[in-house]
């Protein structure tokens, strides 16, 4: 079985930890995030016939945040940028933030996920898609367990490329 | 004629005595009566008092136990500081006794090791052993150092390339990831001129980290680490790193790497 390091980045409170909790069983205490700015969780996922062990690095804050050691981004095979569909400040500057993640990790593609679908209407999502400066890959709801597994499958697929 | 004079003198003397000592005689008689009364009383009372004392001796707890207990309770309640002060030396003695017992056990263990060390065969061995001290030997045998875990980790990604584990780590990949994160955090926050974290100590364990170009090797040990053991361990880690970095196929073949870790570092097993 191969192991892959994947990143989960995004502003505080966008629901990264909730997505992980929905998806994984093995995780360290959340205290690590507030202490050293990252927490590593693991989950085995099957893509076609291949089993992949995803080591998910939940990085606190955004890549632009100077407090996050740049080394956290090194050696990753895929990354997911999460924003909160109900909070404009989490996607206002999204293109720039995604570019920084690309630059630090050396990755060509980043999966963009809009979380907290349960807090917005279909119409609001459609409106947001038109105005946002980047294309959204998946809309999820950690609360309702909607599209969470798909988002991580997408991340796993990306890690194999 | 002369005799008459003497008789006359005697009478006068008696008369004078009566006149002068009348009061004293009266007091004397009172005292004598009192004394005689007391003696009579003593003879009557002494057996009763003796009997009562014997009774008290036998039944003291019965007569006064409750009262004394109550008094002590009140005393303790009202004078807690004094009671603590009084008890403290006793408690101290108990603690001291326990520590002495434990030290005795340790001493016995050390003595046993020393006795073994001073056997003829050991003395001959010591003649050839070099700079190792007896203290090192004794400590090492009493608290034998044990390699608990070995992790060979890719430096950037934190992905585990291979490992050895004496116990059972729930998810060694996650541990490797967090270890790498902690290392990065420490380096980013505290280091100057590319310094890196080398040791993490916690209770019974010591985690030694040796950094190489693309990998780092983390070894968790328990027990007393003598300078000799540390030196030998460092040599072995360097040998292991050299083998891995000369043949990078070790980094993609976990089984092969685990086997070389065992062979290089865990020689006894």
CSV table of C-alpha atoms in Angstrom, one decimal:
chain,number,residue,atom,x,y,z
A,1,UNK,CA,0.0,0.0,0.0
A,2,UNK,CA,1.3,3.4,-0.9
A,3,UNK,CA,1.2,6.4,1.5
A,4,UNK,CA,0.6,9.9,0.3
A,5,UNK,CA,0.9,13.3,2.0
A,6,UNK,CA,-2.1,15.5,1.3
A,7,UNK,CA,-2.8,19.0,2.5
A,8,UNK,CA,-5.9,20.6,3.8
A,9,UNK,CA,-5.7,24.4,3.9
A,10,UNK,CA,-8.1,27.3,4.3
A,11,UNK,CA,-9.1,30.1,6.7
A,12,UNK,CA,-10.0,29.4,10.3
A,13,UNK,CA,-13.5,28.2,10.9
A,14,UNK,CA,-14.2,27.0,7.3
A,15,UNK,CA,-14.8,23.4,8.5
A,16,UNK,CA,-11.6,21.6,7.6
A,17,UNK,CA,-11.5,19.8,10.9
A,18,UNK,CA,-15.2,18.8,10.5
A,19,UNK,CA,-14.5,17.4,7.1
A,20,UNK,CA,-11.6,15.3,8.5
A,21,UNK,CA,-13.8,14.1,11.4
A,22,UNK,CA,-16.4,13.0,8.9
A,23,UNK,CA,-13.8,11.2,6.8
A,24,UNK,CA,-11.2,9.7,9.1
A,25,UNK,CA,-11.1,7.6,12.2
A,26,UNK,CA,-7.4,7.9,13.1
A,27,UNK,CA,-6.6,11.4,14.3
A,28,UNK,CA,-4.5,13.1,16.9
A,29,UNK,CA,-5.9,15.6,19.4
A,30,UNK,CA,-7.1,18.9,17.9
A,31,UNK,CA,-4.8,20.7,20.4
A,32,UNK,CA,-1.9,20.1,18.0
A,33,UNK,CA,-3.5,22.6,15.6
A,34,UNK,CA,-3.5,25.4,18.1
A,35,UNK,CA,0.0,24.4,19.4
A,36,UNK,CA,2.1,23.8,16.3
A,37,UNK,CA,-0.3,24.8,13.6
A,38,UNK,CA,-0.9,21.4,12.0
A,39,UNK,CA,-2.4,18.0,12.8
A,40,UNK,CA,-1.8,14.8,10.8
A,41,UNK,CA,-4.6,12.3,10.4
A,42,UNK,CA,-4.7,9.1,8.3
A,43,UNK,CA,-7.3,7.3,6.2
A,44,UNK,CA,-7.0,4.4,3.8
A,45,UNK,CA,-9.0,5.0,0.6
A,46,UNK,CA,-9.5,2.7,-2.4
A,47,UNK,CA,-9.2,4.2,-5.9
A,48,UNK,CA,-10.1,1.6,-8.5
A,49,UNK,CA,-8.1,-1.4,-7.3
A,50,UNK,CA,-5.4,0.5,-5.5
A,51,UNK,CA,-5.4,1.2,-1.8
A,52,UNK,CA,-3.9,4.5,-0.8
A,53,UNK,CA,-3.1,5.6,2.7
A,54,UNK,CA,-3.8,9.4,2.8
A,55,UNK,CA,-1.8,11.3,5.5
A,56,UNK,CA,-3.9,14.4,5.8
A,57,UNK,CA,-2.0,17.5,7.1
A,58,UNK,CA,-4.6,19.8,8.5
A,59,UNK,CA,-2.8,23.1,8.3
A,60,UNK,CA,-4.1,25.9,10.5
A,61,UNK,CA,-5.0,29.1,8.8
A,62,UNK,CA,-3.9,30.0,5.3
A,63,UNK,CA,-0.7,29.7,3.4
A,64,UNK,CA,-0.3,33.4,3.6
A,65,UNK,CA,-0.3,33.3,7.3
A,66,UNK,CA,3.3,33.8,8.4
A,67,UNK,CA,3.0,31.7,11.5
A,68,UNK,CA,2.6,28.5,9.5
A,69,UNK,CA,6.0,26.9,8.8
A,70,UNK,CA,6.5,26.6,5.1
A,71,UNK,CA,8.0,23.1,5.6
A,72,UNK,CA,4.5,21.8,6.2
A,73,UNK,CA,3.7,22.2,2.5
A,74,UNK,CA,6.8,20.3,1.3
A,75,UNK,CA,6.6,16.8,-0.1
A,76,UNK,CA,2.8,16.8,-0.5
A,77,UNK,CA,1.1,14.9,-3.4
A,78,UNK,CA,-2.1,16.8,-3.4
A,79,UNK,CA,-3.9,19.7,-1.7
A,80,UNK,CA,-7.5,20.8,-0.9
A,81,UNK,CA,-8.3,24.4,-0.4
A,82,UNK,CA,-11.5,24.7,1.7
A,83,UNK,CA,-13.6,27.9,2.1
A,84,UNK,CA,-16.9,28.6,3.9
A,85,UNK,CA,-19.8,29.2,1.4
A,86,UNK,CA,-21.5,31.3,4.1
A,87,UNK,CA,-18.6,33.7,4.8
A,88,UNK,CA,-17.4,36.0,2.1
A,89,UNK,CA,-14.1,36.8,3.8
A,90,UNK,CA,-13.0,33.1,3.3
A,91,UNK,CA,-13.2,33.3,-0.5
A,92,UNK,CA,-12.7,37.0,-1.3
A,93,UNK,CA,-9.0,36.5,-1.9
A,94,UNK,CA,-9.2,32.8,-2.9
A,95,UNK,CA,-7.3,32.9,-6.1
A,96,UNK,CA,-4.3,34.5,-4.5
A,97,UNK,CA,-4.4,32.1,-1.6
A,98,UNK,CA,-4.6,29.1,-3.9
A,99,UNK,CA,-1.7,30.4,-5.9
A,100,UNK,CA,0.4,30.7,-2.7
A,101,UNK,CA,-0.4,27.1,-1.8
A,102,UNK,CA,0.6,26.0,-5.3
A,103,UNK,CA,3.9,27.9,-5.0
A,104,UNK,CA,4.8,26.5,-1.6
A,105,UNK,CA,3.8,22.9,-2.3
A,106,UNK,CA,5.0,22.8,-5.9
A,107,UNK,CA,1.7,21.4,-6.9
A,108,UNK,CA,0.1,22.3,-10.3
A,109,UNK,CA,-3.5,21.6,-9.2
A,110,UNK,CA,-5.4,22.3,-6.0
A,111,UNK,CA,-8.9,20.9,-5.3
A,112,UNK,CA,-11.1,23.8,-4.3
A,113,UNK,CA,-14.0,22.9,-2.0
A,114,UNK,CA,-16.8,25.1,-0.7
A,115,UNK,CA,-18.0,23.8,2.6
A,116,UNK,CA,-21.1,24.4,4.8
A,117,UNK,CA,-23.6,23.9,2.0
A,118,UNK,CA,-26.3,23.4,4.7
A,119,UNK,CA,-26.0,27.2,5.5
A,120,UNK,CA,-26.8,28.5,2.0
A,121,UNK,CA,-29.5,28.1,-0.6
A,122,UNK,CA,-29.1,26.7,-4.1
A,123,UNK,CA,-29.6,30.1,-5.6
A,124,UNK,CA,-26.9,31.7,-3.4
A,125,UNK,CA,-24.4,28.9,-4.5
A,126,UNK,CA,-25.2,29.6,-8.2
A,127,UNK,CA,-24.7,33.3,-7.6
A,128,UNK,CA,-21.4,32.7,-5.8
A,129,UNK,CA,-20.1,30.4,-8.6
A,130,UNK,CA,-20.6,33.3,-11.1
A,131,UNK,CA,-18.8,35.9,-8.9
A,132,UNK,CA,-15.9,33.8,-7.5
A,133,UNK,CA,-12.5,34.2,-9.2
A,134,UNK,CA,-11.8,30.5,-9.3
A,135,UNK,CA,-13.7,27.3,-10.3
A,136,UNK,CA,-15.1,25.3,-7.4
A,137,UNK,CA,-14.5,21.6,-7.7
A,138,UNK,CA,-16.9,20.4,-5.0
A,139,UNK,CA,-19.6,21.7,-2.7
A,140,UNK,CA,-19.7,19.9,0.6
A,141,UNK,CA,-21.5,19.8,3.9
A,142,UNK,CA,-19.6,18.2,6.8
A,143,UNK,CA,-22.7,18.6,8.9
A,144,UNK,CA,-24.9,16.6,6.6
A,145,UNK,CA,-22.1,14.3,5.4
A,146,UNK,CA,-22.7,15.5,1.8
A,147,UNK,CA,-19.9,15.0,-0.8
A,148,UNK,CA,-17.3,14.6,1.9
A,149,UNK,CA,-16.0,11.2,0.7
A,150,UNK,CA,-16.1,12.4,-2.9
A,151,UNK,CA,-13.9,15.4,-2.0
A,152,UNK,CA,-11.2,13.1,-0.4
A,153,UNK,CA,-11.5,10.6,-3.3
A,154,UNK,CA,-10.8,13.5,-5.6
A,155,UNK,CA,-7.8,14.4,-3.4
A,156,UNK,CA,-6.5,10.8,-3.5
A,157,UNK,CA,-6.9,10.7,-7.3
A,158,UNK,CA,-5.0,13.9,-7.6
A,159,UNK,CA,-2.2,12.5,-5.4
A,160,UNK,CA,-1.6,9.7,-7.8
A,161,UNK,CA,-1.0,12.0,-10.8
B,1,UNK,CA,17.6,24.6,157.5
B,2,UNK,CA,19.4,24.6,154.4
B,3,UNK,CA,17.1,21.8,153.0
B,4,UNK,CA,14.1,24.0,153.5
B,5,UNK,CA,15.7,26.6,151.3
B,6,UNK,CA,16.2,24.1,148.5
B,7,UNK,CA,12.6,22.8,148.6
B,8,UNK,CA,11.4,26.3,148.5
B,9,UNK,CA,13.5,26.9,145.5
B,10,UNK,CA,12.1,23.8,143.7
B,11,UNK,CA,8.6,24.9,144.3
B,12,UNK,CA,9.3,28.2,142.9
B,13,UNK,CA,10.8,26.7,139.7
B,14,UNK,CA,7.7,24.5,139.2
B,15,UNK,CA,5.5,27.4,139.8
B,16,UNK,CA,7.4,29.5,137.3
B,17,UNK,CA,7.2,26.7,134.7
B,18,UNK,CA,3.5,26.4,135.1
B,19,UNK,CA,3.1,30.2,134.7
B,20,UNK,CA,5.4,30.5,131.6
B,21,UNK,CA,4.5,27.3,129.6
B,22,UNK,CA,0.8,27.1,130.2
B,23,UNK,CA,-0.1,28.2,126.7
B,24,UNK,CA,2.5,26.0,125.0
B,25,UNK,CA,1.3,23.0,126.8
B,26,UNK,CA,-2.2,23.8,125.7
B,27,UNK,CA,-1.1,24.1,122.0
B,28,UNK,CA,0.9,20.9,122.4
B,29,UNK,CA,-2.1,19.0,123.7
B,30,UNK,CA,-4.3,20.3,120.7
B,31,UNK,CA,-1.6,19.2,118.2
B,32,UNK,CA,-1.2,15.8,119.8
B,33,UNK,CA,-4.9,15.2,119.7
B,34,UNK,CA,-5.1,16.2,116.1
B,35,UNK,CA,-2.2,13.9,115.2
B,36,UNK,CA,-3.8,11.1,117.0
B,37,UNK,CA,-7.1,11.8,115.2
B,38,UNK,CA,-5.3,11.7,111.8
B,39,UNK,CA,-3.6,8.5,112.6
B,40,UNK,CA,-6.9,7.0,113.5
B,41,UNK,CA,-8.4,8.4,110.3
B,42,UNK,CA,-5.5,7.2,108.2
B,43,UNK,CA,-5.9,3.7,109.5
B,44,UNK,CA,-9.6,3.8,108.5
B,45,UNK,CA,-9.3,5.6,105.1
B,46,UNK,CA,-6.1,4.1,103.6
B,47,UNK,CA,-7.6,0.7,102.7
B,48,UNK,CA,-10.6,2.5,101.0
B,49,UNK,CA,-8.3,4.8,99.0
B,50,UNK,CA,-6.1,1.9,98.0
B,51,UNK,CA,-9.1,0.0,96.8
B,52,UNK,CA,-10.3,3.0,94.8
B,53,UNK,CA,-6.9,3.4,93.2
B,54,UNK,CA,-6.9,-0.2,92.1
B,55,UNK,CA,-10.4,0.1,90.7
B,56,UNK,CA,-9.3,3.2,88.7
B,57,UNK,CA,-6.2,1.4,87.4
B,58,UNK,CA,-8.4,-1.4,86.2
B,59,UNK,CA,-11.3,0.6,84.9
B,60,UNK,CA,-9.7,3.9,83.7
B,61,UNK,CA,-10.8,3.5,80.0
B,62,UNK,CA,-14.3,2.8,81.1
B,63,UNK,CA,-14.6,5.8,83.4
B,64,UNK,CA,-12.6,8.3,81.4
B,65,UNK,CA,-12.2,7.0,77.9
B,66,UNK,CA,-15.2,8.8,76.4
B,67,UNK,CA,-14.3,12.1,78.1
B,68,UNK,CA,-10.7,11.8,76.9
B,69,UNK,CA,-11.7,11.0,73.3
B,70,UNK,CA,-14.1,14.0,73.3
B,71,UNK,CA,-11.3,16.2,74.7
B,72,UNK,CA,-8.8,15.0,72.1
B,73,UNK,CA,-11.4,15.6,69.3
B,74,UNK,CA,-12.0,19.2,70.5
B,75,UNK,CA,-8.2,19.7,70.9
B,76,UNK,CA,-7.6,18.5,67.4
B,77,UNK,CA,-10.4,20.6,66.0
B,78,UNK,CA,-9.2,23.8,67.8
B,79,UNK,CA,-5.5,23.3,67.3
B,80,UNK,CA,-5.0,21.8,63.8
B,81,UNK,CA,-1.7,23.6,63.2
B,82,UNK,CA,-0.3,22.2,66.4
B,83,UNK,CA,-1.5,18.7,65.6
B,84,UNK,CA,0.0,18.9,62.1
B,85,UNK,CA,3.3,20.0,63.6
B,86,UNK,CA,3.2,17.2,66.1
B,87,UNK,CA,2.3,14.6,63.4
B,88,UNK,CA,4.7,15.9,60.7
B,89,UNK,CA,7.9,14.3,62.2
B,90,UNK,CA,6.1,11.0,62.5
B,91,UNK,CA,4.9,11.2,58.8
B,92,UNK,CA,8.4,12.3,57.9
B,93,UNK,CA,9.8,9.2,59.6
B,94,UNK,CA,7.4,7.0,57.7
B,95,UNK,CA,8.4,8.5,54.3
B,96,UNK,CA,12.0,8.2,55.3
B,97,UNK,CA,11.5,4.6,56.2
B,98,UNK,CA,9.9,3.9,52.8
B,99,UNK,CA,12.7,5.7,50.9
B,100,UNK,CA,15.3,3.8,52.9
B,101,UNK,CA,13.6,0.5,52.0
B,102,UNK,CA,13.6,1.4,48.3
B,103,UNK,CA,17.2,2.6,48.4
B,104,UNK,CA,18.1,-0.7,50.1
B,105,UNK,CA,16.5,-2.6,47.2
B,106,UNK,CA,18.4,-0.5,44.7
B,107,UNK,CA,21.6,-0.9,46.7
B,108,UNK,CA,21.1,-4.7,46.7
B,109,UNK,CA,20.6,-4.7,43.0
B,110,UNK,CA,23.7,-2.6,42.5
B,111,UNK,CA,25.7,-4.7,44.9
B,112,UNK,CA,24.7,-7.8,43.0
B,113,UNK,CA,25.9,-6.2,39.8
B,114,UNK,CA,29.1,-5.1,41.4
B,115,UNK,CA,29.7,-8.6,42.7
B,116,UNK,CA,29.2,-10.0,39.3
B,117,UNK,CA,31.5,-7.4,37.9
B,118,UNK,CA,34.3,-8.4,40.2
B,119,UNK,CA,34.3,-12.0,39.4
B,120,UNK,CA,37.6,-13.3,37.9
B,121,UNK,CA,36.2,-13.5,34.4
B,122,UNK,CA,34.8,-10.0,34.6
B,123,UNK,CA,38.0,-8.6,35.9
B,124,UNK,CA,39.9,-10.1,33.0
B,125,UNK,CA,37.3,-8.6,30.6
B,126,UNK,CA,37.7,-5.2,32.3
B,127,UNK,CA,41.4,-5.2,31.6
B,128,UNK,CA,40.5,-5.0,27.9
B,129,UNK,CA,37.5,-2.8,28.0
B,130,UNK,CA,39.0,0.7,27.5
B,131,UNK,CA,37.6,3.9,28.9
B,132,UNK,CA,34.3,2.7,30.1
B,133,UNK,CA,33.8,3.4,33.8
B,134,UNK,CA,32.4,1.0,36.5
B,135,UNK,CA,29.6,3.5,37.1
B,136,UNK,CA,28.6,3.3,33.4
B,137,UNK,CA,28.6,-0.5,33.6
B,138,UNK,CA,26.6,-0.7,36.8
B,139,UNK,CA,24.0,1.9,35.6
B,140,UNK,CA,23.7,0.3,32.3
B,141,UNK,CA,23.1,-3.1,33.8
B,142,UNK,CA,20.6,-1.9,36.4
B,143,UNK,CA,18.7,0.3,33.9
B,144,UNK,CA,19.5,-1.4,30.6
B,145,UNK,CA,19.0,0.9,27.6
B,146,UNK,CA,16.6,-0.5,25.1
B,147,UNK,CA,15.8,0.7,21.5
B,148,UNK,CA,12.0,0.9,21.5
B,149,UNK,CA,11.3,2.4,18.1
B,150,UNK,CA,13.2,3.3,15.0
B,151,UNK,CA,11.7,5.5,12.2
B,152,UNK,CA,13.4,6.2,8.9
B,153,UNK,CA,11.4,9.2,7.5
B,154,UNK,CA,11.5,11.1,4.3
B,155,UNK,CA,12.6,14.6,5.4
B,156,UNK,CA,10.2,16.8,3.4
B,157,UNK,CA,7.0,14.7,3.2
B,158,UNK,CA,7.2,13.1,6.6
B,159,UNK,CA,6.3,9.9,5.0
B,160,UNK,CA,7.6,6.8,6.7
B,161,UNK,CA,10.1,4.8,4.7
B,162,UNK,CA,10.7,2.0,7.2
B,163,UNK,CA,10.7,1.3,10.9
B,164,UNK,CA,11.3,-1.1,13.8
B,165,UNK,CA,9.0,-1.2,16.7
B,166,UNK,CA,9.4,-3.1,19.9
B,167,UNK,CA,5.9,-2.3,21.1
B,168,UNK,CA,2.8,-1.6,19.1
B,169,UNK,CA,2.3,1.9,17.7
B,170,UNK,CA,-1.3,2.5,16.6
B,171,UNK,CA,-0.5,4.3,13.4
B,172,UNK,CA,3.2,4.7,12.7
B,173,UNK,CA,2.6,6.8,9.5
B,174,UNK,CA,0.7,9.4,11.5
B,175,UNK,CA,3.4,9.4,14.2
B,176,UNK,CA,6.0,10.0,11.5
B,177,UNK,CA,3.9,12.8,10.1
B,178,UNK,CA,3.5,14.5,13.4
B,179,UNK,CA,7.1,14.1,14.3
B,180,UNK,CA,8.1,15.8,11.0
B,181,UNK,CA,5.6,18.5,11.7
B,182,UNK,CA,7.0,19.1,15.2
B,183,UNK,CA,10.5,19.1,13.8
B,184,UNK,CA,9.6,21.6,11.2
B,185,UNK,CA,7.8,23.8,13.8
B,186,UNK,CA,10.8,23.7,16.1
B,187,UNK,CA,13.2,24.5,13.2
B,188,UNK,CA,11.0,27.3,12.0
B,189,UNK,CA,10.5,28.8,15.4
B,190,UNK,CA,13.7,28.4,17.2
B,191,UNK,CA,16.7,27.5,15.0
B,192,UNK,CA,19.4,29.7,13.7
B,193,UNK,CA,21.7,28.9,10.7
B,194,UNK,CA,19.9,25.7,9.7
B,195,UNK,CA,20.1,24.0,13.1
B,196,UNK,CA,17.7,21.1,13.6
B,197,UNK,CA,16.0,19.4,16.5
B,198,UNK,CA,18.1,16.5,17.8
B,199,UNK,CA,16.7,15.2,21.0
B,200,UNK,CA,13.2,15.0,22.6
B,201,UNK,CA,13.0,13.7,26.1
B,202,UNK,CA,9.9,12.6,27.9
B,203,UNK,CA,9.7,10.5,31.2
B,204,UNK,CA,11.2,7.2,30.4
B,205,UNK,CA,11.9,7.8,26.7
B,206,UNK,CA,14.5,9.7,24.8
B,207,UNK,CA,14.0,10.4,21.1
B,208,UNK,CA,17.2,11.0,19.2
B,209,UNK,CA,16.9,12.4,15.7
B,210,UNK,CA,19.8,12.3,13.2
B,211,UNK,CA,19.3,14.4,10.1
B,212,UNK,CA,20.6,13.5,6.7
B,213,UNK,CA,20.2,15.0,3.2
B,214,UNK,CA,16.8,13.5,2.2
B,215,UNK,CA,15.9,11.4,5.3
B,216,UNK,CA,16.1,11.6,9.0
B,217,UNK,CA,16.3,8.7,11.5
B,218,UNK,CA,14.4,8.9,14.8
B,219,UNK,CA,15.2,6.4,17.5
B,220,UNK,CA,13.3,6.1,20.7
B,221,UNK,CA,15.2,4.6,23.6
B,222,UNK,CA,14.4,3.8,27.2
B,223,UNK,CA,16.6,3.1,30.2
B,224,UNK,CA,19.8,4.8,31.2
B,225,UNK,CA,21.8,5.9,28.2
B,226,UNK,CA,25.5,5.8,28.9
B,227,UNK,CA,27.9,7.8,26.8
B,228,UNK,CA,29.2,4.5,25.4
B,229,UNK,CA,25.8,3.3,24.3
B,230,UNK,CA,25.1,6.7,22.8
B,231,UNK,CA,28.3,6.6,20.9
B,232,UNK,CA,27.7,3.1,19.6
B,233,UNK,CA,24.1,4.0,18.6
B,234,UNK,CA,25.3,7.1,16.7
B,235,UNK,CA,27.8,5.0,14.8
B,236,UNK,CA,25.2,2.5,13.9
B,237,UNK,CA,22.7,5.2,12.8
B,238,UNK,CA,25.4,6.7,10.6
B,239,UNK,CA,26.2,3.3,9.1
B,240,UNK,CA,22.5,2.7,8.4
B,241,UNK,CA,22.1,6.1,6.7
B,242,UNK,CA,25.1,5.4,4.6
B,243,UNK,CA,23.7,2.1,3.4
B,244,UNK,CA,20.3,3.7,2.6
B,245,UNK,CA,21.7,6.7,0.8
B,246,UNK,CA,24.1,4.7,-1.3
B,247,UNK,CA,21.2,2.4,-2.4
B,248,UNK,CA,18.0,4.5,-2.7
B,249,UNK,CA,16.0,1.4,-3.5
B,250,UNK,CA,15.7,0.9,0.3
B,251,UNK,CA,13.5,4.0,0.4
B,252,UNK,CA,10.9,2.4,-1.9
B,253,UNK,CA,11.1,-1.1,-0.5
B,254,UNK,CA,9.8,-1.1,3.1
B,255,UNK,CA,10.5,-4.7,3.8
B,256,UNK,CA,14.1,-4.5,2.6
B,257,UNK,CA,14.5,-1.3,4.7
B,258,UNK,CA,13.0,-2.8,7.8
B,259,UNK,CA,15.3,-5.8,7.5
B,260,UNK,CA,18.4,-3.6,7.3
B,261,UNK,CA,17.2,-1.5,10.2
B,262,UNK,CA,17.0,-4.6,12.3
B,263,UNK,CA,20.4,-5.9,11.1
B,264,UNK,CA,22.2,-2.6,11.8
B,265,UNK,CA,20.6,-1.3,14.9
B,266,UNK,CA,18.9,-4.2,16.7
B,267,UNK,CA,21.7,-6.6,16.5
B,268,UNK,CA,20.7,-8.9,19.4
B,269,UNK,CA,17.3,-9.8,18.0
